[in-house]
mmCIF file of C-alpha atoms in Angstrom:
data_model
loop_
_atom_site.group_PDB
_atom_site.id
_atom_site.type_symbol
_atom_site.label_atom_id
_atom_site.label_comp_id
_atom_site.label_asym_id
_atom_site.label_seq_id
_atom_site.Cartn_x
_atom_site.Cartn_y
_atom_site.Cartn_z
ATOM 1 C CA MET A 151 -110.337 -13.358 64.504
ATOM 2 C CA GLY A 152 -109.252 -16.395 62.451
ATOM 3 C CA ALA A 153 -110.261 -17.076 58.868
ATOM 4 C CA PRO A 154 -113.857 -18.325 58.758
ATOM 5 C CA THR A 155 -115.012 -21.734 57.619
ATOM 6 C CA PHE A 156 -118.109 -21.913 55.455
ATOM 7 C CA VAL A 157 -121.297 -23.944 55.374
ATOM 8 C CA SER A 158 -121.437 -26.549 52.628
ATOM 9 C CA GLY A 159 -125.061 -25.993 51.699
ATOM 10 C CA ARG A 160 -126.641 -23.031 49.963
ATOM 11 C CA VAL A 161 -127.883 -19.975 51.823
ATOM 12 C CA ARG A 162 -131.214 -18.438 50.816
ATOM 13 C CA VAL A 163 -132.327 -15.008 51.946
ATOM 14 C CA ARG A 164 -135.644 -13.217 51.393
ATOM 15 C CA VAL A 165 -135.764 -9.430 51.794
ATOM 16 C CA PRO A 166 -138.787 -7.088 51.622
ATOM 17 C CA ALA A 167 -139.315 -3.855 49.759
ATOM 18 C CA THR A 168 -139.422 -0.758 51.933
ATOM 19 C CA SER A 169 -140.844 2.737 51.812
ATOM 20 C CA ALA A 170 -138.836 5.395 53.623
ATOM 21 C CA ASN A 171 -139.732 8.896 54.820
ATOM 22 C CA LEU A 172 -143.511 8.286 54.743
ATOM 23 C CA GLY A 173 -143.941 12.019 54.266
ATOM 24 C CA PRO A 174 -142.408 13.945 57.172
ATOM 25 C CA GLY A 175 -140.056 11.259 58.535
ATOM 26 C CA PHE A 176 -137.162 12.156 56.242
ATOM 27 C CA ASP A 177 -134.227 9.732 56.599
ATOM 28 C CA ALA A 178 -135.770 8.326 59.789
ATOM 29 C CA LEU A 179 -139.016 6.416 59.245
ATOM 30 C CA GLY A 180 -139.405 3.263 57.201
ATOM 31 C CA LEU A 181 -142.127 0.711 56.508
ATOM 32 C CA ALA A 182 -141.539 -2.826 55.228
ATOM 33 C CA LEU A 183 -143.827 -3.997 52.419
ATOM 34 C CA GLY A 184 -144.816 -7.473 51.260
ATOM 35 C CA LEU A 185 -142.894 -7.536 47.982
ATOM 36 C CA TYR A 186 -139.717 -9.598 48.044
ATOM 37 C CA ASP A 187 -136.344 -10.158 46.457
ATOM 38 C CA GLU A 188 -134.727 -13.543 47.003
ATOM 39 C CA VAL A 189 -131.082 -14.537 46.743
ATOM 40 C CA GLU A 190 -129.372 -17.910 46.904
ATOM 41 C CA ILE A 191 -125.639 -18.111 47.554
ATOM 42 C CA GLY A 192 -123.181 -20.957 47.841
ATOM 43 C CA VAL A 193 -119.453 -21.547 48.044
ATOM 44 C CA ALA A 194 -117.774 -22.707 44.810
ATOM 45 C CA PRO A 195 -114.277 -24.099 44.090
ATOM 46 C CA GLY A 196 -113.344 -20.821 42.435
ATOM 47 C CA GLY A 197 -114.535 -17.775 40.499
ATOM 48 C CA LEU A 198 -117.833 -15.907 40.700
ATOM 49 C CA SER A 199 -121.094 -16.793 38.966
ATOM 50 C CA VAL A 200 -124.034 -14.357 39.142
ATOM 51 C CA THR A 201 -127.452 -14.905 37.583
ATOM 52 C CA VAL A 202 -130.305 -12.400 37.831
ATOM 53 C CA ARG A 203 -133.996 -12.928 37.073
ATOM 54 C CA GLY A 204 -136.762 -10.371 37.168
ATOM 55 C CA GLU A 205 -136.266 -6.664 37.852
ATOM 56 C CA GLY A 206 -132.978 -5.324 36.497
ATOM 57 C CA ALA A 207 -132.018 -8.621 34.860
ATOM 58 C CA ASP A 208 -130.659 -6.876 31.771
ATOM 59 C CA GLU A 209 -129.240 -3.866 33.608
ATOM 60 C CA VAL A 210 -127.381 -4.809 36.788
ATOM 61 C CA PRO A 211 -123.763 -6.019 36.651
ATOM 62 C CA THR A 212 -123.089 -9.729 37.010
ATOM 63 C CA ASP A 213 -119.556 -9.414 38.354
ATOM 64 C CA GLU A 214 -117.915 -8.106 41.523
ATOM 65 C CA ASN A 215 -119.820 -4.830 41.072
ATOM 66 C CA HIS A 216 -123.175 -6.476 41.758
ATOM 67 C CA LEU A 217 -124.523 -4.862 44.918
ATOM 68 C CA VAL A 218 -125.320 -8.147 46.667
ATOM 69 C CA VAL A 219 -121.782 -9.359 45.936
ATOM 70 C CA ARG A 220 -120.258 -6.134 47.246
ATOM 71 C CA ALA A 221 -122.257 -6.377 50.481
ATOM 72 C CA LEU A 222 -121.409 -10.062 50.811
ATOM 73 C CA ARG A 223 -117.691 -9.393 50.301
ATOM 74 C CA ALA A 224 -117.728 -6.565 52.842
ATOM 75 C CA THR A 225 -119.380 -8.839 55.388
ATOM 76 C CA LEU A 226 -116.927 -11.681 54.853
ATOM 77 C CA ASP A 227 -114.012 -9.245 55.087
ATOM 78 C CA ARG A 228 -115.414 -8.122 58.436
ATOM 79 C CA LEU A 229 -115.679 -11.765 59.496
ATOM 80 C CA GLY A 230 -112.118 -12.565 58.506
ATOM 81 C CA GLY A 231 -111.868 -13.982 54.994
ATOM 82 C CA GLN A 232 -113.322 -14.965 51.623
ATOM 83 C CA PRO A 233 -114.250 -18.400 50.201
ATOM 84 C CA PRO A 234 -112.447 -19.685 47.080
ATOM 85 C CA GLY A 235 -115.460 -18.927 44.888
ATOM 86 C CA LEU A 236 -119.134 -17.986 44.976
ATOM 87 C CA THR A 237 -122.333 -18.661 43.085
ATOM 88 C CA LEU A 238 -125.185 -16.161 43.385
ATOM 89 C CA SER A 239 -128.705 -16.389 42.019
ATOM 90 C CA CYS A 240 -131.056 -13.395 42.400
ATOM 91 C CA THR A 241 -134.801 -13.290 41.846
ATOM 92 C CA ASN A 242 -135.785 -9.618 41.903
ATOM 93 C CA ARG A 243 -139.347 -8.386 42.343
ATOM 94 C CA VAL A 244 -138.666 -4.979 43.900
ATOM 95 C CA PRO A 245 -138.550 -2.345 41.113
ATOM 96 C CA HIS A 246 -135.217 -0.582 40.720
ATOM 97 C CA GLY A 247 -134.842 3.187 40.943
ATOM 98 C CA ARG A 248 -138.426 3.739 42.070
ATOM 99 C CA GLY A 249 -138.128 4.549 45.774
ATOM 100 C CA LEU A 250 -138.976 1.097 47.106
ATOM 101 C CA GLY A 251 -135.649 0.254 48.703
ATOM 102 C CA SER A 252 -134.128 -1.992 46.039
ATOM 103 C CA SER A 253 -130.566 -1.051 46.978
ATOM 104 C CA ALA A 254 -131.272 -1.564 50.684
ATOM 105 C CA ALA A 255 -132.770 -4.965 49.877
ATOM 106 C CA ALA A 256 -129.649 -5.968 47.940
ATOM 107 C CA ILE A 257 -127.333 -4.788 50.715
ATOM 108 C CA VAL A 258 -129.303 -6.483 53.482
ATOM 109 C CA ALA A 259 -129.443 -9.691 51.448
ATOM 110 C CA GLY A 260 -125.677 -9.626 50.950
ATOM 111 C CA VAL A 261 -124.870 -8.913 54.593
ATOM 112 C CA LEU A 262 -127.229 -11.576 55.941
ATOM 113 C CA ALA A 263 -126.041 -14.112 53.373
ATOM 114 C CA GLY A 264 -122.420 -13.429 54.262
ATOM 115 C CA ARG A 265 -123.126 -13.866 57.954
ATOM 116 C CA ALA A 266 -125.025 -17.112 57.320
ATOM 117 C CA LEU A 267 -122.380 -18.434 54.927
ATOM 118 C CA ALA A 268 -119.679 -18.229 57.599
ATOM 119 C CA GLU A 269 -120.150 -20.965 60.199
ATOM 120 C CA SER A 270 -119.302 -18.588 63.042
ATOM 121 C CA GLY A 271 -121.018 -15.598 61.444
ATOM 122 C CA VAL A 272 -123.948 -15.234 63.830
ATOM 123 C CA SER A 273 -121.723 -15.345 66.902
ATOM 124 C CA ALA A 274 -119.206 -12.932 65.358
ATOM 125 C CA MET A 275 -121.751 -10.359 64.110
ATOM 126 C CA ASP A 276 -124.968 -9.759 66.010
ATOM 127 C CA ASP A 277 -128.089 -8.104 64.607
ATOM 128 C CA ALA A 278 -126.866 -4.657 65.641
ATOM 129 C CA GLY A 279 -123.698 -5.353 63.675
ATOM 130 C CA VAL A 280 -125.737 -6.319 60.623
ATOM 131 C CA LEU A 281 -127.638 -3.024 60.809
ATOM 132 C CA ALA A 282 -124.428 -1.057 61.351
ATOM 133 C CA LEU A 283 -122.677 -2.611 58.357
ATOM 134 C CA ALA A 284 -125.734 -2.361 56.102
ATOM 135 C CA THR A 285 -126.080 1.312 57.039
ATOM 136 C CA GLU A 286 -122.397 1.903 56.347
ATOM 137 C CA LEU A 287 -122.806 0.412 52.862
ATOM 138 C CA GLU A 288 -126.123 2.138 52.096
ATOM 139 C CA GLY A 289 -125.224 5.526 53.610
ATOM 140 C CA HIS A 290 -128.410 5.981 55.649
ATOM 141 C CA PRO A 291 -130.371 3.625 57.912
ATOM 142 C CA ASP A 292 -134.041 4.231 57.113
ATOM 143 C CA ASN A 293 -134.573 1.603 54.402
ATOM 144 C CA VAL A 294 -132.125 -0.991 55.713
ATOM 145 C CA ALA A 295 -133.658 -0.862 59.201
ATOM 146 C CA ALA A 296 -137.164 -1.509 57.878
ATOM 147 C CA CYS A 297 -135.859 -4.200 55.531
ATOM 148 C CA LEU A 298 -134.068 -6.005 58.341
ATOM 149 C CA ARG A 299 -136.709 -5.778 61.041
ATOM 150 C CA GLY A 300 -140.023 -5.455 59.254
ATOM 151 C CA GLY A 301 -142.961 -3.381 60.426
ATOM 152 C CA LEU A 302 -142.495 0.319 61.138
ATOM 153 C CA THR A 303 -138.999 1.450 62.098
ATOM 154 C CA ILE A 304 -137.482 4.647 63.439
ATOM 155 C CA ALA A 305 -133.799 4.879 62.537
ATOM 156 C CA TRP A 306 -131.004 7.259 63.436
ATOM 157 C CA MET A 307 -127.229 7.618 63.255
ATOM 158 C CA THR A 308 -124.971 7.627 66.291
ATOM 159 C CA ASP A 309 -121.244 7.480 66.956
ATOM 160 C CA SER A 310 -119.894 4.034 67.727
ATOM 161 C CA ASN A 311 -116.821 3.690 69.921
ATOM 162 C CA ILE A 312 -117.034 -0.052 70.378
ATOM 163 C CA ARG A 313 -116.074 -2.707 67.837
ATOM 164 C CA GLY A 314 -116.705 -6.175 69.278
ATOM 165 C CA SER A 315 -119.892 -7.900 68.179
ATOM 166 C CA SER A 316 -121.307 -4.729 66.662
ATOM 167 C CA GLY A 317 -119.184 -5.296 63.569
ATOM 168 C CA GLN A 318 -118.660 -1.536 63.307
ATOM 169 C CA ALA A 319 -115.219 0.041 63.370
ATOM 170 C CA ALA A 320 -114.588 2.359 66.311
ATOM 171 C CA GLY A 321 -115.355 6.017 65.752
ATOM 172 C CA LYS A 322 -117.556 5.541 62.667
ATOM 173 C CA PRO A 323 -121.207 6.622 62.660
ATOM 174 C CA ALA A 324 -123.485 3.650 63.183
ATOM 175 C CA GLY A 325 -127.094 3.049 62.233
ATOM 176 C CA ARG A 326 -129.529 2.299 65.025
ATOM 177 C CA ALA A 327 -133.259 1.593 64.937
ATOM 178 C CA VAL A 328 -136.300 0.683 66.961
ATOM 179 C CA ARG A 329 -139.158 -1.350 65.559
ATOM 180 C CA LEU A 330 -142.831 -0.662 66.197
ATOM 181 C CA GLU A 331 -145.840 -2.817 65.429
ATOM 182 C CA PRO A 332 -148.106 -0.895 63.044
ATOM 183 C CA ALA A 333 -151.865 -0.951 63.341
ATOM 184 C CA ARG A 334 -153.903 -2.446 60.510
ATOM 185 C CA VAL A 335 -153.770 -0.434 57.313
ATOM 186 C CA GLN A 336 -153.553 -1.234 53.603
ATOM 187 C CA PRO A 337 -150.591 0.236 51.692
ATOM 188 C CA VAL A 338 -151.006 0.734 47.948
ATOM 189 C CA VAL A 339 -148.061 1.685 45.751
ATOM 190 C CA PHE A 340 -148.286 3.358 42.353
ATOM 191 C CA VAL A 341 -145.156 2.636 40.324
ATOM 192 C CA PRO A 342 -144.423 4.683 37.177
ATOM 193 C CA ARG A 343 -142.351 3.430 34.276
ATOM 194 C CA THR A 344 -139.673 6.058 34.803
ATOM 195 C CA GLU A 345 -136.787 5.754 37.256
ATOM 196 C CA LEU A 346 -135.172 8.388 39.456
ATOM 197 C CA SER A 347 -131.889 7.799 41.235
ATOM 198 C CA THR A 348 -131.592 8.586 44.923
ATOM 199 C CA ARG A 349 -128.513 10.678 44.167
ATOM 200 C CA THR A 350 -130.479 12.848 41.727
ATOM 201 C CA ALA A 351 -133.361 13.225 44.170
ATOM 202 C CA ARG A 352 -131.045 14.193 47.027
ATOM 203 C CA GLY A 353 -129.324 16.725 44.807
ATOM 204 C CA LEU A 354 -132.578 18.685 44.578
ATOM 205 C CA LEU A 355 -132.736 19.345 48.306
ATOM 206 C CA PRO A 356 -131.542 22.651 49.773
ATOM 207 C CA GLU A 357 -128.765 22.675 52.340
ATOM 208 C CA VAL A 358 -130.805 24.932 54.645
ATOM 209 C CA VAL A 359 -134.552 24.920 55.328
ATOM 210 C CA PRO A 360 -136.700 27.428 57.241
ATOM 211 C CA HIS A 361 -136.957 26.800 60.972
ATOM 212 C CA ALA A 362 -140.753 26.821 60.719
ATOM 213 C CA ASP A 363 -140.663 24.001 58.169
ATOM 214 C CA ALA A 364 -138.324 21.921 60.330
ATOM 215 C CA ALA A 365 -140.569 22.450 63.343
ATOM 216 C CA ALA A 366 -143.677 21.524 61.363
ATOM 217 C CA ASN A 367 -142.062 18.310 60.143
ATOM 218 C CA ALA A 368 -140.941 17.345 63.631
ATOM 219 C CA GLY A 369 -144.519 17.567 64.840
ATOM 220 C CA ARG A 370 -145.917 15.705 61.860
ATOM 221 C CA ALA A 371 -143.312 12.931 62.142
ATOM 222 C CA ALA A 372 -144.220 12.393 65.793
ATOM 223 C CA LEU A 373 -147.897 12.376 64.878
ATOM 224 C CA LEU A 374 -147.188 9.908 62.067
ATOM 225 C CA VAL A 375 -145.689 7.383 64.471
ATOM 226 C CA ALA A 376 -148.731 7.754 66.703
ATOM 227 C CA ALA A 377 -151.150 7.369 63.790
ATOM 228 C CA LEU A 378 -149.458 4.312 62.293
ATOM 229 C CA THR A 379 -149.337 2.542 65.644
ATOM 230 C CA GLY A 380 -153.045 2.940 66.297
ATOM 231 C CA THR A 381 -153.619 6.249 68.066
ATOM 232 C CA GLN A 382 -156.906 7.754 66.921
ATOM 233 C CA GLY A 383 -157.858 11.345 66.389
ATOM 234 C CA GLU A 384 -159.683 13.794 68.600
ATOM 235 C CA THR A 385 -163.038 12.090 68.020
ATOM 236 C CA GLY A 386 -161.625 8.568 68.082
ATOM 237 C CA ARG A 387 -160.203 6.199 70.612
ATOM 238 C CA SER A 388 -156.614 5.752 71.748
ATOM 239 C CA ALA A 389 -155.590 2.191 70.879
ATOM 240 C CA GLY A 390 -154.757 0.033 73.852
ATOM 241 C CA VAL A 391 -156.854 1.947 76.429
ATOM 242 C CA PRO A 392 -159.101 -0.628 78.160
ATOM 243 C CA GLY A 393 -162.749 0.285 78.091
ATOM 244 C CA ALA A 394 -162.327 3.277 75.790
ATOM 245 C CA PRO A 395 -165.657 3.835 74.036
ATOM 246 C CA ASP A 396 -166.243 3.573 70.324
ATOM 247 C CA VAL A 397 -167.106 6.845 68.640
ATOM 248 C CA PRO A 398 -169.515 6.789 65.681
ATOM 249 C CA GLY A 399 -167.504 6.894 62.487
ATOM 250 C CA SER A 400 -164.218 6.052 64.161
ATOM 251 C CA PRO A 401 -162.124 3.143 62.836
ATOM 252 C CA PRO A 402 -162.416 -0.281 64.451
ATOM 253 C CA ALA A 403 -159.962 -1.016 67.241
ATOM 254 C CA GLY A 404 -156.542 -1.877 65.865
ATOM 255 C CA GLU A 405 -156.977 -0.003 62.587
ATOM 256 C CA VAL A 406 -155.218 3.189 61.577
ATOM 257 C CA ASP A 407 -157.273 6.387 61.769
ATOM 258 C CA LEU A 408 -156.944 7.555 58.159
ATOM 259 C CA ALA A 409 -158.112 11.100 58.936
ATOM 260 C CA LEU A 410 -155.326 11.419 61.484
ATOM 261 C CA LEU A 411 -152.882 9.772 59.078
ATOM 262 C CA LEU A 412 -153.793 12.290 56.376
ATOM 263 C CA ALA A 413 -152.727 15.133 58.659
ATOM 264 C CA ALA A 414 -149.680 13.215 59.856
ATOM 265 C CA THR A 415 -148.292 12.660 56.343
ATOM 266 C CA GLU A 416 -147.893 16.345 55.518
ATOM 267 C CA ASP A 417 -144.306 17.249 54.608
ATOM 268 C CA ARG A 418 -142.313 20.451 54.119
ATOM 269 C CA LEU A 419 -138.734 19.162 53.906
ATOM 270 C CA HIS A 420 -138.340 17.196 50.693
ATOM 271 C CA GLN A 421 -141.368 16.419 48.522
ATOM 272 C CA ASP A 422 -141.984 19.904 47.137
ATOM 273 C CA TYR A 423 -138.289 20.358 46.341
ATOM 274 C CA ARG A 424 -138.260 17.096 44.404
ATOM 275 C CA ALA A 425 -141.541 17.673 42.582
ATOM 276 C CA PRO A 426 -139.950 19.179 39.423
ATOM 277 C CA ALA A 427 -138.108 15.881 38.841
ATOM 278 C CA MET A 428 -141.332 13.840 39.152
ATOM 279 C CA PRO A 429 -144.289 16.075 38.262
ATOM 280 C CA ASP A 430 -146.674 13.183 37.583
ATOM 281 C CA SER A 431 -145.921 11.677 40.985
ATOM 282 C CA ALA A 432 -146.384 15.019 42.721
ATOM 283 C CA GLN A 433 -149.709 15.487 40.938
ATOM 284 C CA LEU A 434 -150.886 12.019 41.941
ATOM 285 C CA VAL A 435 -150.025 12.710 45.590
ATOM 286 C CA ALA A 436 -151.968 15.971 45.416
ATOM 287 C CA ASP A 437 -154.969 14.288 43.766
ATOM 288 C CA LEU A 438 -155.089 11.454 46.282
ATOM 289 C CA ARG A 439 -154.803 13.812 49.236
ATOM 290 C CA ARG A 440 -157.499 16.061 47.822
ATOM 291 C CA HIS A 441 -159.793 13.021 47.829
ATOM 292 C CA GLY A 442 -158.954 12.352 51.479
ATOM 293 C CA HIS A 443 -156.401 9.572 51.033
ATOM 294 C CA PRO A 444 -153.069 9.761 52.905
ATOM 295 C CA ALA A 445 -150.448 9.712 50.137
ATOM 296 C CA VAL A 446 -146.734 10.482 49.948
ATOM 297 C CA ILE A 447 -143.732 10.047 47.701
ATOM 298 C CA SER A 448 -142.169 6.701 48.554
ATOM 299 C CA GLY A 449 -138.541 7.227 49.512
ATOM 300 C CA ALA A 450 -136.749 9.299 46.896
ATOM 301 C CA GLY A 451 -139.529 8.555 44.388
ATOM 302 C CA PRO A 452 -141.031 8.448 41.901
ATOM 303 C CA THR A 453 -143.323 5.752 43.343
ATOM 304 C CA VAL A 454 -146.337 7.038 45.271
ATOM 305 C CA LEU A 455 -147.440 5.323 48.483
ATOM 306 C CA ALA A 456 -151.045 5.660 49.634
ATOM 307 C CA PHE A 457 -152.951 4.185 52.558
ATOM 308 C CA VAL A 458 -156.538 2.939 52.693
ATOM 309 C CA ARG A 459 -158.580 0.931 55.166
ATOM 310 C CA PRO A 460 -158.071 -2.842 54.843
ATOM 311 C CA GLY A 461 -160.024 -3.987 51.800
ATOM 312 C CA GLY A 462 -160.540 -0.437 50.555
ATOM 313 C CA GLU A 463 -158.064 -0.379 47.683
ATOM 314 C CA GLN A 464 -160.830 -0.054 45.075
ATOM 315 C CA GLU A 465 -161.309 3.515 46.313
ATOM 316 C CA LEU A 466 -158.037 4.449 44.587
ATOM 317 C CA ARG A 467 -158.534 2.867 41.183
ATOM 318 C CA ALA A 468 -159.971 6.000 39.596
ATOM 319 C CA ASP A 469 -156.816 7.930 40.483
ATOM 320 C CA THR A 470 -154.379 5.521 38.795
ATOM 321 C CA PRO A 471 -152.466 7.187 35.935
ATOM 322 C CA ASP A 472 -152.284 5.351 32.618
ATOM 323 C CA GLY A 473 -149.302 3.054 32.325
ATOM 324 C CA TRP A 474 -148.534 2.909 36.046
ATOM 325 C CA ALA A 475 -148.351 -0.388 37.902
ATOM 326 C CA VAL A 476 -150.415 -0.646 41.069
ATOM 327 C CA HIS A 477 -149.475 -3.043 43.859
ATOM 328 C CA VAL A 478 -151.724 -3.668 46.839
ATOM 329 C CA LEU A 479 -149.226 -4.870 49.425
ATOM 330 C CA PRO A 480 -149.427 -5.973 53.035
ATOM 331 C CA VAL A 481 -147.132 -4.500 55.633
ATOM 332 C CA ASP A 482 -144.318 -7.012 56.077
ATOM 333 C CA LEU A 483 -143.982 -7.768 59.784
ATOM 334 C CA ALA A 484 -141.165 -10.320 59.660
ATOM 335 C CA GLY A 485 -138.369 -8.419 57.924
ATOM 336 C CA ALA A 486 -135.469 -10.077 56.140
ATOM 337 C CA ARG A 487 -135.143 -13.798 56.689
ATOM 338 C CA VAL A 488 -132.519 -16.440 56.043
ATOM 339 C CA THR A 489 -134.812 -19.200 54.803
ATOM 340 C CA SER A 490 -132.156 -21.869 54.381
ATOM 341 C CA ALA A 491 -128.611 -22.324 55.585
ATOM 342 C CA SER A 492 -128.348 -26.096 55.838
ATOM 343 C CA THR A 493 -125.890 -28.594 54.442
ATOM 344 C CA GLY A 494 -126.534 -31.283 51.897
ATOM 345 C CA GLU A 495 -129.106 -29.383 49.807
#
């Protein structure tokens, strides 16, 4: 592969927040949310200029250690070479260290920007290659898959023995994912002021869990996929079955059955182990669930994700702890997007 040439215009990328795990789907399930970071990148005659606005503006590095820059550099290395200089402008809206996929958003933004910046980038690295590289940089595929593809994603790791357009070195584990279209539901996120690093949260997990807990989570994770894609409970209607009758009290066609989702979001693998590091979040999850609302720790926490019927977010207001931010967000169905990669701008 020869050294790449670069577009002369600026590349803009928009990436959504994500919530991983969703209760039982540890390191596998992810949901894209309508809260976005935006980056703008261009080639410069030399050096590196990084400006950051919004979340983390006074905290993140503005040099080669910036996560978007690191992902961008890794992508351009994979594509064959670096430009003489770069300018990067970041507008961050996804809270950092809260379990809403801020690091995945930065990595996906950098990889997509790098691919778009190189004139032959799209032909040299396909979408599977983008996911593989983003997973390699992030360490796990759940958030990056949802960020890239939008909607509900199921992600896993596999061994890759083919380089080519995948962009993944032979023999390294590679991230893979499938995307599903979720039924209508309203996510609500409760964001505390405190942060919790993913590394700290992972350090609280045991190396071995009881077989019964693993089996319970496998069943709940399967049920969760069914619930989020429109399957209804024992008294409801299976979405997509022509002529299936309405049952009194069941959700309208195309909406998530919240009673089924409440059962489907039970978890035994990670939330209880992490509760001592985020007691207020654990208490909020318990309170919401006691009132019949499906609620989980978002990712590694400490943000809490709850689900209500569309337009029903007022039902949760009484449960909001003092000082927490509440965001009523749509499910993002589009995923990450390069919104501009033209010349002459």
